[in-house]
Amino acid sequence: MDVREHLRNGLRAALAEAGIDPLPDDIALERPANRNHGDWSSNIALATAKKAGKNPRELGQALVDFLSVCPPAHVTGVEIAGPGFVNFRLVDTWLHEVMTDVLEQGVNGYASPDLGAGAHLNIEFVSANPNKPLHAGHGRGACFGDSIARLKERCGFRVTRETYINDRGVQMTNYAKSLAAAKADEPIPEDGYHGAYIHAWAGEMPADADPLEWGLQRGLDSHRATLEALDIHHEVWFSERSLVPTGAIDDAMDDLRAHKAVFEDDGAVWLRSTEFGDDKDRVLVKSDGDLTYLTPDIAYHRDKFSRSELLFNVWGADHHGYVTRMKAAMQLLGHDPNELEIAITQMVDFARGGEEVKMSGRSGDFIALDDVIAEVGADAARFTYLVQSVDSRQTFDLEEVAKQGMDNPVFYVQYAHARICSIFAKAAEAGVERSPLADVDASLLIHERELDLLRSLQELPDIVRVACVDNAPHRIAAWSREQAAALHGFYHDCYVMSDAIAPELTQARLALVAASQVGLQIALQLLGVSAPESM
RNA sequence: GCGCCCGUAGCUCAGCUGGAUAGAGCAUCUGACUACGGAUCAGAAGGUCGGGAGUUCGAAUCUCUCCGGGCGCGCCA
């Protein structure tokens, strides 16, 4: 049981004794930044005194007096400090219980809060045009979306990974023309695509192939291969084009009309998106009869809702202006706006050794995501894309990330895992057999390095929950670095096996290291980064 | 002009629903191996949290305003 429950129960009893009624719903407990303030601290006296019309310091003292007489489990001291904080000092047994929890629950059980309760969540990400390879900028949304999927899965959602293929419209026609021109050694049309890949792909194209159909498949194959190199696998590749023959677009229009969500003006059909916060109403059917981009996308989202309770989209910052109208469209169709969550990833700049690398869309001169993976490796690419909040613009220095040293946090973390494996290998070599957990005396773990490792492991469930709720995989990356630092520090100061180490302590430390391995594996799995046994 | 994101150490960035003396990595300087992989560890130095005002016991965090940067504001996709 989480030690905080013991403390909260004690605080509730103390509050009741002090005449607080009703009791607060939530009692915050935090680990003070300053160790002198104890192991756990609560601001509950400050928070409730105001409402109860009491002096915070006096209420805090009353709580302390009560808790000193009936201390919760593990507690050795309770003090009042500052304006009214209640500080708890605990014996290390509370941390030893953390180790037991981690090992008993394992990689699949520890730090897996059930937030989703089995709800079906469709996560759409990447959704790039199939007329060109994925570029370096796509990597962020791809890694972010997949890590979100991993987080939601761990937290009890049933997840479908999906990507939308923009295979309908003029850009596909221009792409086909470009392929055909390249194949015939003719100049690429002005409105075509001029990247080097066009010529490479045209060279592969059979002479009798339909450039559009062949090109579509070639583009999809390219995307699929790139994503698989990053260990990203979409269950559904949804074709925009397919919305026409299935009647999905017509159905969506009928549905919108039935909901009085559209009107006609100037020969065009408009969506009443201003009813739900949009700046202006949006055209769905142009006066020439063509559909705007929005219309099939509405039909697509409507289709997704027919297959899933909750939708999650990952869009680049260049599409953020589109969020309001899509949410408005879904609300006009009767959906709760909270059932469609849209995460925006800010742009990525690329550099080599501090020198900015220009990416120009017009000339087709961009860094392919494949090239990033080839240059830095899939693990380093994923970790780097995820190490930073997607709310901030990112600078991705290919030269820095390609380094296989301390500059590179991904190696630091992976090396911690490899070290653990190395310790186990060494133990096996020495003929040391791991005792069952029940026979391990965890109370032997009293070194500050050992306790640091356990404090960090204790935080993981909270970190996972926050990362899931806030859509923040970078919190996992940050935790993995802390756990790795704790492991390296432990490794440096605490030998697991040695003539000077008692067999019982060896067993306790092997268990501790195993717990750390569980934590690191959970974190690396959520990031989609491998946990190597050796490097 | 309007909307969204950002501004924290020399550099790259964390900082959870407001908490006590604002953190990490890199870079810089100084140290640590006759034992499990030194791809490691320890210490030092480094700050008007963009500026200002407000809310309160308490603000990097919430509100307002200004400054600076990015991205959007089509009957394009």
XYZ file of C-alpha atoms (C1' of nucleotides) in Angstrom:
612
model
C 0.000 0.000 0.000
C 1.145 3.490 -0.873
C 2.607 5.038 2.241
C 0.660 8.200 1.508
C -2.598 6.407 2.298
C -1.330 5.737 5.811
C -0.423 9.392 6.202
C -3.725 10.613 4.759
C -5.714 8.363 7.074
C -3.772 9.742 9.998
C -4.353 13.313 8.878
C -8.075 12.714 8.411
C -8.364 11.357 11.915
C -6.425 14.323 13.243
C -8.584 16.796 11.317
C -11.742 15.195 12.636
C -10.338 15.381 16.165
C -9.651 19.081 15.570
C -13.299 19.595 14.703
C -12.902 20.066 10.949
C -16.181 19.211 9.244
C -16.563 18.351 6.482
C -13.179 16.787 5.926
C -11.337 17.884 2.769
C -11.758 15.574 -0.230
C -8.162 15.674 -1.171
C -5.124 15.764 1.075
C -1.984 16.777 -0.743
C 1.283 15.139 0.237
C 4.582 15.930 -1.292
C 8.218 15.121 -0.861
C 9.884 18.323 0.365
C 12.728 19.604 -1.742
C 14.700 20.112 1.436
C 15.516 16.861 3.220
C 15.580 18.656 6.558
C 11.853 19.072 6.190
C 11.286 15.364 6.515
C 10.242 12.597 4.142
C 6.695 13.744 3.465
C 4.927 17.016 3.984
C 1.329 18.206 3.863
C -0.060 21.709 3.481
C -3.461 20.562 4.705
C -3.426 22.857 7.728
C -2.818 25.846 5.461
C -5.473 24.735 3.021
C -8.237 24.010 5.528
C -7.553 26.698 8.115
C -8.814 29.401 5.808
C -12.192 27.753 5.229
C -12.557 26.753 8.878
C -11.685 30.233 10.033
C -8.756 29.012 12.095
C -5.152 29.965 12.485
C -3.086 27.676 10.220
C -0.260 27.414 12.657
C -2.595 26.467 15.529
C -4.478 23.922 13.435
C -1.185 22.473 12.269
C -0.017 22.166 15.852
C -3.233 20.387 16.785
C -2.668 17.895 13.953
C 0.903 17.353 15.033
C -0.124 16.785 18.650
C -2.667 14.184 17.620
C -0.346 12.423 15.185
C 2.481 12.342 17.684
C 0.271 10.278 19.973
C -1.057 8.001 17.215
C 1.564 7.995 14.463
C 0.687 6.319 11.136
C 2.707 3.333 9.945
C 6.444 3.962 9.418
C 6.227 7.418 11.037
C 8.819 8.287 13.671
C 8.298 11.995 13.955
C 5.739 14.697 13.102
C 6.567 18.386 13.205
C 5.029 21.690 12.312
C 7.134 24.022 10.212
C 6.974 27.325 8.395
C 3.517 28.821 8.036
C 1.848 25.524 8.995
C 3.271 22.578 7.081
C 2.953 19.219 8.767
C 6.180 17.315 8.167
C 6.544 13.576 8.607
C 9.737 11.695 9.289
C 9.598 8.019 8.434
C 11.769 5.019 8.957
C 13.231 3.504 5.801
C 10.821 0.578 5.916
C 8.392 2.574 3.784
C 10.946 2.522 0.979
C 11.622 -1.181 1.448
C 7.945 -1.754 0.798
C 8.354 0.078 -2.513
C 10.892 -2.515 -3.609
C 8.536 -5.321 -2.706
C 5.697 -3.629 -4.602
C 7.802 -3.196 -7.727
C 9.020 -6.769 -7.768
C 5.657 -8.305 -6.957
C 3.825 -6.249 -9.583
C 6.514 -6.468 -12.245
C 6.874 -4.718 -15.584
C 3.229 -5.148 -16.516
C 1.741 -4.394 -13.136
C 3.756 -1.641 -11.479
C 2.911 1.932 -12.410
C -0.145 0.972 -14.443
C -3.025 3.051 -13.092
C -6.368 2.117 -14.601
C -7.447 5.472 -15.952
C -9.143 4.221 -19.082
C -11.298 1.442 -17.632
C -11.150 -0.320 -20.978
C -12.499 2.605 -23.002
C -11.694 2.369 -26.694
C -9.372 5.150 -27.798
C -8.462 5.787 -31.422
C -5.171 7.617 -31.819
C -4.560 9.126 -35.235
C -1.035 10.282 -35.941
C 1.463 10.786 -38.777
C -1.270 11.154 -41.444
C 1.141 12.383 -44.088
C 0.755 12.729 -47.820
C 1.868 9.528 -49.547
C 3.402 11.504 -52.403
C 6.748 11.895 -50.672
C 8.828 10.152 -48.023
C 8.318 11.111 -44.390
C 10.657 13.931 -43.486
C 12.552 14.649 -40.305
C 9.813 16.872 -38.962
C 7.297 14.024 -39.112
C 9.431 12.148 -36.619
C 8.226 14.173 -33.678
C 4.544 13.573 -34.252
C 5.210 9.937 -35.062
C 7.194 9.219 -31.910
C 4.896 11.337 -29.770
C 1.741 9.677 -31.070
C 3.142 6.200 -30.586
C 4.351 6.994 -27.079
C 0.943 8.426 -26.224
C -0.535 5.162 -27.452
C 1.827 3.207 -25.224
C 0.954 5.399 -22.238
C -2.772 5.072 -22.781
C -2.468 1.309 -23.192
C -0.559 1.053 -19.933
C -3.235 3.144 -18.265
C -6.120 0.931 -19.209
C -7.328 2.204 -22.575
C -7.960 -0.070 -25.533
C -5.947 1.716 -28.191
C -6.108 1.669 -31.970
C -3.245 3.329 -33.798
C -4.469 4.838 -37.015
C -3.128 6.994 -39.811
C -5.053 8.862 -42.490
C -3.820 8.717 -46.043
C -4.368 11.865 -48.077
C -4.685 9.969 -51.339
C -7.416 12.101 -52.897
C -7.128 15.414 -54.669
C -4.848 17.448 -56.866
C -1.635 16.719 -55.028
C -1.946 13.069 -55.998
C -2.502 14.004 -59.631
C 0.539 16.241 -59.611
C 2.544 13.505 -57.977
C 1.525 11.018 -60.681
C 2.413 13.532 -63.378
C 5.803 14.053 -61.776
C 6.516 10.343 -61.694
C 5.437 9.943 -65.309
C 7.591 12.858 -66.433
C 10.617 11.536 -64.593
C 10.052 8.110 -66.078
C 9.955 9.621 -69.576
C 13.020 11.765 -68.860
C 10.913 14.855 -69.359
C 11.044 17.946 -67.155
C 8.928 17.774 -64.006
C 5.863 20.031 -64.287
C 6.039 23.335 -62.456
C 3.325 22.312 -60.001
C 4.845 18.865 -59.555
C 7.255 17.430 -57.035
C 10.932 18.028 -57.549
C 12.647 15.974 -54.900
C 15.350 13.487 -55.793
C 13.120 10.651 -54.605
C 10.821 11.255 -57.588
C 13.552 10.199 -59.959
C 14.566 7.288 -57.767
C 11.006 6.021 -57.534
C 10.318 6.617 -61.208
C 13.312 4.435 -61.930
C 11.706 1.589 -60.001
C 8.323 2.033 -61.666
C 7.425 -0.541 -64.354
C 6.789 1.040 -67.750
C 3.196 -0.162 -67.874
C 2.302 0.918 -64.369
C -0.370 3.499 -63.583
C 1.745 6.272 -62.044
C -0.967 7.247 -59.577
C -1.755 3.780 -58.268
C 1.829 2.609 -58.340
C 3.026 5.848 -56.828
C 0.485 5.639 -54.038
C 1.659 2.180 -53.094
C 5.288 3.238 -53.365
C 4.685 6.141 -51.022
C 2.830 3.998 -48.520
C 5.547 1.354 -48.605
C 8.063 4.072 -47.905
C 6.094 5.412 -44.946
C 5.496 1.966 -43.557
C 9.162 1.011 -43.717
C 10.259 4.230 -42.059
C 7.747 3.881 -39.242
C 8.642 0.253 -38.675
C 12.267 1.269 -38.281
C 11.033 3.332 -35.334
C 8.961 0.409 -34.043
C 5.753 2.226 -34.903
C 2.912 0.144 -36.270
C -0.499 1.496 -37.212
C -3.330 -1.002 -37.122
C -5.406 1.084 -39.528
C -4.235 2.921 -42.647
C -7.351 4.814 -43.595
C -7.676 5.949 -47.195
C -9.269 9.342 -47.730
C -10.160 8.236 -51.253
C -12.203 5.338 -49.895
C -14.662 7.764 -48.338
C -16.182 8.464 -51.754
C -17.261 4.988 -52.947
C -18.411 3.940 -49.474
C -20.771 6.897 -49.418
C -19.239 8.122 -46.193
C -18.998 11.679 -47.448
C -22.628 11.758 -48.586
C -23.689 10.224 -45.291
C -21.741 12.851 -43.400
C -23.376 15.649 -45.392
C -26.814 14.143 -44.783
C -26.026 13.884 -41.102
C -24.881 17.505 -40.975
C -28.067 18.614 -42.689
C -30.148 16.553 -40.280
C -28.431 18.368 -37.427
C -29.082 21.744 -39.071
C -25.331 22.224 -39.102
C -25.046 23.635 -42.628
C -26.522 26.369 -44.767
C -26.151 27.542 -48.360
C -24.857 30.907 -49.421
C -23.154 32.258 -52.538
C -23.660 28.893 -54.192
C -21.603 27.137 -51.566
C -22.469 24.934 -48.596
C -21.221 26.213 -45.250
C -20.674 24.643 -41.862
C -22.082 26.606 -38.926
C -18.830 26.278 -37.029
C -19.225 29.695 -35.385
C -21.869 28.104 -33.186
C -19.041 26.382 -31.369
C -16.375 29.016 -31.112
C -14.931 29.250 -34.613
C -13.999 32.655 -36.024
C -16.037 32.133 -39.125
C -18.255 29.564 -40.770
C -16.406 27.205 -43.098
C -17.119 26.130 -46.642
C -17.742 22.422 -47.139
C -18.846 22.416 -50.793
C -17.415 25.108 -53.009
C -19.563 26.963 -55.515
C -17.937 24.906 -58.291
C -19.174 21.734 -56.608
C -15.819 20.536 -55.335
C -15.352 19.622 -51.706
C -12.950 21.459 -49.452
C -10.382 19.549 -47.466
C -12.585 19.821 -44.409
C -15.483 17.792 -45.763
C -13.837 14.384 -46.175
C -12.064 14.977 -42.891
C -15.388 15.448 -41.139
C -16.635 12.263 -42.770
C -13.478 10.556 -41.610
C -13.879 11.683 -38.005
C -17.508 10.673 -38.106
C -16.386 7.240 -39.273
C -13.843 7.029 -36.474
C -16.552 7.832 -33.940
C -18.566 4.935 -35.300
C -15.640 2.686 -34.411
C -14.348 4.203 -31.182
C -15.639 5.973 -28.084
C -12.763 8.407 -27.824
C -10.640 10.074 -30.495
C -7.163 11.488 -30.170
C -5.379 13.365 -32.970
C -1.776 14.431 -33.175
C -1.348 17.451 -35.434
C 1.591 19.659 -36.259
C 1.604 23.290 -35.182
C 0.859 24.325 -38.747
C -2.602 22.788 -38.344
C -3.516 24.181 -34.960
C -5.873 26.699 -36.550
C -7.898 23.733 -37.689
C -8.678 22.425 -34.206
C -11.658 24.633 -33.483
C -13.493 23.916 -36.694
C -13.073 20.147 -36.409
C -14.256 20.155 -32.818
C -17.137 22.388 -33.876
C -18.055 19.956 -36.626
C -18.140 17.083 -34.176
C -20.230 19.068 -31.730
C -22.632 19.982 -34.486
C -23.030 16.253 -35.054
C -23.892 15.832 -31.402
C -20.597 14.689 -29.952
C -19.142 15.804 -26.646
C -16.072 17.936 -27.474
C -14.157 16.117 -24.764
C -14.446 12.919 -26.766
C -12.106 14.383 -29.379
C -8.730 15.392 -28.025
C -6.257 17.114 -30.316
C -2.605 17.413 -29.333
C -0.409 19.887 -31.183
C 3.300 19.278 -31.656
C 5.435 22.362 -32.190
C 7.951 22.482 -35.020
C 11.407 20.935 -35.031
C 14.534 22.706 -36.259
C 17.457 20.589 -37.359
C 21.111 21.340 -36.917
C 24.487 19.709 -37.279
C 27.105 20.756 -34.775
C 25.238 23.951 -34.017
C 24.781 24.863 -37.689
C 21.168 25.112 -38.739
C 20.100 22.720 -41.491
C 17.664 24.382 -43.855
C 14.538 22.540 -44.836
C 12.839 23.862 -47.931
C 9.582 22.336 -49.006
C 9.459 24.027 -52.365
C 12.593 22.549 -53.810
C 11.826 19.205 -52.232
C 15.041 19.669 -50.307
C 14.345 18.133 -46.907
C 15.951 15.716 -44.510
C 14.191 12.396 -44.782
C 13.186 10.719 -41.539
C 15.033 7.671 -42.875
C 18.207 9.738 -42.963
C 17.737 10.824 -39.361
C 17.342 7.204 -38.283
C 20.378 6.166 -40.302
C 22.464 8.972 -38.869
C 21.601 8.748 -35.167
C 19.905 5.369 -34.764
C 16.279 4.576 -34.004
C 16.662 4.592 -30.220
C 18.438 7.936 -30.087
C 15.953 9.418 -32.540
C 12.960 8.323 -30.490
C 14.427 9.417 -27.195
C 15.414 12.794 -28.576
C 12.039 13.487 -30.135
C 10.412 12.594 -26.825
C 12.780 14.092 -24.280
C 11.275 17.520 -24.622
C 7.733 18.801 -24.200
C 5.983 18.987 -27.571
C 4.646 22.385 -26.517
C 8.103 23.834 -27.119
C 9.819 24.265 -30.401
C 12.664 21.765 -30.591
C 16.177 21.999 -31.906
C 17.389 18.565 -32.975
C 21.132 18.543 -33.488
C 21.933 15.459 -35.548
C 25.608 15.579 -34.711
C 24.961 15.767 -30.967
C 22.355 13.032 -30.998
C 24.601 10.734 -33.043
C 27.274 10.835 -30.377
C 27.541 7.632 -28.416
C 28.696 9.194 -25.193
C 27.658 11.124 -22.141
C 26.292 13.947 -24.262
C 23.561 11.608 -25.146
C 21.025 10.791 -22.442
C 19.637 7.803 -24.291
C 22.926 5.955 -23.920
C 23.168 6.970 -20.303
C 19.793 5.384 -19.610
C 20.369 2.322 -21.752
C 23.760 1.824 -20.156
C 22.105 1.712 -16.731
C 19.940 -1.135 -17.961
C 22.893 -2.915 -19.545
C 24.785 -2.586 -16.267
C 21.997 -4.283 -14.393
C 22.095 -7.135 -16.882
C 25.839 -7.258 -16.450
C 25.455 -7.602 -12.686
C 23.065 -10.506 -13.143
C 25.431 -12.118 -15.608
C 28.250 -11.708 -13.127
C 26.129 -13.229 -10.376
C 25.281 -16.209 -12.544
C 28.925 -16.611 -13.414
C 29.828 -16.607 -9.735
C 27.167 -19.186 -9.024
C 25.077 -16.802 -6.926
C 21.438 -17.791 -7.036
C 18.735 -15.219 -6.428
C 16.701 -15.932 -3.313
C 12.924 -15.770 -3.531
C 11.657 -12.318 -2.658
C 10.086 -13.598 0.542
C 13.526 -14.616 1.794
C 15.171 -11.290 0.998
C 15.842 -8.993 3.955
C 15.077 -5.617 2.449
C 15.826 -3.865 5.717
C 19.521 -4.295 4.945
C 19.163 -1.564 2.322
C 20.143 1.507 4.300
C 22.794 3.152 2.110
C 21.732 6.556 0.812
C 22.335 5.337 -2.752
C 20.010 2.427 -2.196
C 17.334 4.650 -0.733
C 17.673 7.129 -3.620
C 16.945 4.332 -6.045
C 13.808 3.421 -4.102
C 12.624 7.020 -3.772
C 12.866 7.339 -7.520
C 10.986 4.078 -8.082
C 8.279 5.233 -5.703
C 7.638 8.201 -7.981
C 7.133 6.211 -11.167
C 3.397 5.471 -10.749
C 2.680 9.178 -10.301
C 4.880 10.061 -13.248
C 3.093 7.573 -15.486
C -0.295 8.880 -14.427
C 0.665 12.500 -15.039
C 2.336 11.683 -18.347
C -0.834 9.918 -19.458
C -3.269 12.606 -18.323
C -1.149 15.501 -19.584
C -0.053 13.724 -22.771
C 3.522 14.271 -21.690
C 5.913 11.438 -22.590
C 8.802 13.763 -21.795
C 7.994 13.208 -18.138
C 8.845 9.547 -18.659
C 12.107 10.465 -20.364
C 13.020 12.740 -17.469
C 12.240 10.006 -14.962
C 14.335 7.473 -16.862
C 17.328 9.780 -16.591
C 16.822 10.157 -12.856
C 16.488 6.445 -12.325
C 19.584 5.839 -14.433
C 21.520 8.422 -12.433
C 20.451 6.726 -9.200
C 21.505 3.358 -10.586
C 24.927 4.589 -11.695
C 25.466 6.223 -8.318
C 24.482 3.027 -6.539
C 26.705 0.981 -8.790
C 29.628 3.213 -8.044
C 29.291 3.170 -4.266
C 27.602 -0.140 -3.464
C 29.027 -3.430 -4.598
C 26.559 -6.208 -5.023
C 29.052 -9.043 -4.929
C 32.335 -9.040 -3.119
C 34.114 -10.910 -0.353
C 33.348 -7.923 1.842
C 29.614 -8.116 1.185
C 27.543 -10.484 3.280
C 25.436 -12.959 1.259
C 22.241 -11.491 2.722
C 23.198 -8.016 1.531
C 24.077 -9.386 -1.894
C 20.591 -10.839 -2.082
C 18.980 -7.584 -1.010
C 20.972 -5.636 -3.562
C 20.200 -8.095 -6.339
C 16.530 -7.562 -5.548
C 17.027 -3.808 -5.547
C 18.741 -3.916 -8.906
C 15.974 -6.115 -10.251
C 13.447 -3.526 -9.126
C 15.405 -0.801 -10.874
C 15.422 -2.925 -14.008
C 11.634 -3.192 -13.843
C 11.369 0.590 -13.619
C 13.778 1.215 -16.466
C 12.034 -1.328 -18.655
C 8.668 0.299 -18.017
C 10.034 3.729 -18.914
C 11.933 2.600 -21.996
C 8.964 0.605 -23.217
C 6.747 3.687 -22.928
C 9.275 5.654 -24.935
C 9.656 2.910 -27.507
C 13.372 2.710 -26.842
C 15.095 -0.656 -26.531
C 16.459 -1.903 -23.197
C 19.705 -3.577 -24.263
C 21.399 -6.295 -22.216
C 24.783 -5.121 -23.403
C 26.085 -2.215 -25.415
C -4.946 43.037 -36.236
C -6.913 38.067 -34.082
C -5.852 32.926 -32.224
C -2.429 28.921 -30.380
C 2.652 27.686 -28.472
C 7.171 29.449 -26.342
C 10.608 32.997 -23.268
C 13.938 29.731 -16.612
C 22.114 29.060 -15.656
C 26.969 30.330 -21.223
C 24.042 26.238 -24.388
C 19.737 22.502 -24.618
C 15.705 22.054 -21.490
C 12.656 20.137 -16.751
C 9.666 22.196 -12.884
C 2.858 17.902 -11.522
C -3.454 20.404 -9.585
C 0.277 27.640 -6.380
C 4.488 25.605 -1.325
C 9.639 26.203 2.240
C 16.769 27.789 -0.066
C 14.190 27.420 -8.545
C 16.546 21.903 -10.813
C 19.000 18.400 -14.607
C 22.227 17.483 -18.820
C 26.091 19.632 -21.829
C 30.163 23.070 -21.705
C 34.013 25.144 -17.798
C 37.117 24.191 -13.378
C 38.740 20.529 -9.428
C 38.856 15.582 -7.713
C 37.883 9.682 -7.413
C 39.541 3.133 -9.858
C 44.750 -3.194 -6.862
C 36.765 -5.402 -6.660
C 30.402 -6.198 -10.306
C 31.922 -2.628 -17.788
C 35.321 4.655 -15.719
C 30.271 4.921 -21.701
C 30.793 5.849 -14.317
C 30.893 8.842 -9.712
C 31.809 13.333 -6.367
C 32.528 18.633 -5.763
C 32.778 23.878 -7.475
C 31.026 27.796 -10.298
C 26.949 29.584 -12.949
C 19.875 32.922 -12.065
C 16.408 40.423 -12.001
C 12.464 32.494 -13.855
C 11.567 38.305 -20.655
C 9.590 43.464 -18.085
C 5.613 45.383 -15.020
C 1.104 45.095 -12.134
C -2.530 42.071 -9.524
C -4.690 37.804 -6.585
C -2.617 35.690 -0.960
C 0.089 33.306 4.390
C 3.156 32.045 -0.186
C 3.719 32.930 -7.581
C 8.479 30.214 -12.370
C 3.300 28.244 -11.733
C -3.022 31.688 -11.609
C -5.060 36.787 -13.858
C -4.074 41.325 -16.681
C -0.691 44.176 -19.577
C 3.652 45.104 -22.435
C 8.191 43.201 -25.082
C 10.506 39.302 -28.043
C 10.325 34.566 -31.115
C 7.542 30.474 -33.761
C 3.053 28.807 -36.207
C -1.677 29.692 -38.105
C -5.720 32.994 -39.721
C -8.536 30.661 -48.192
C -14.718 28.604 -51.840
C -5.734 25.594 -50.708
C -4.519 20.788 -48.890
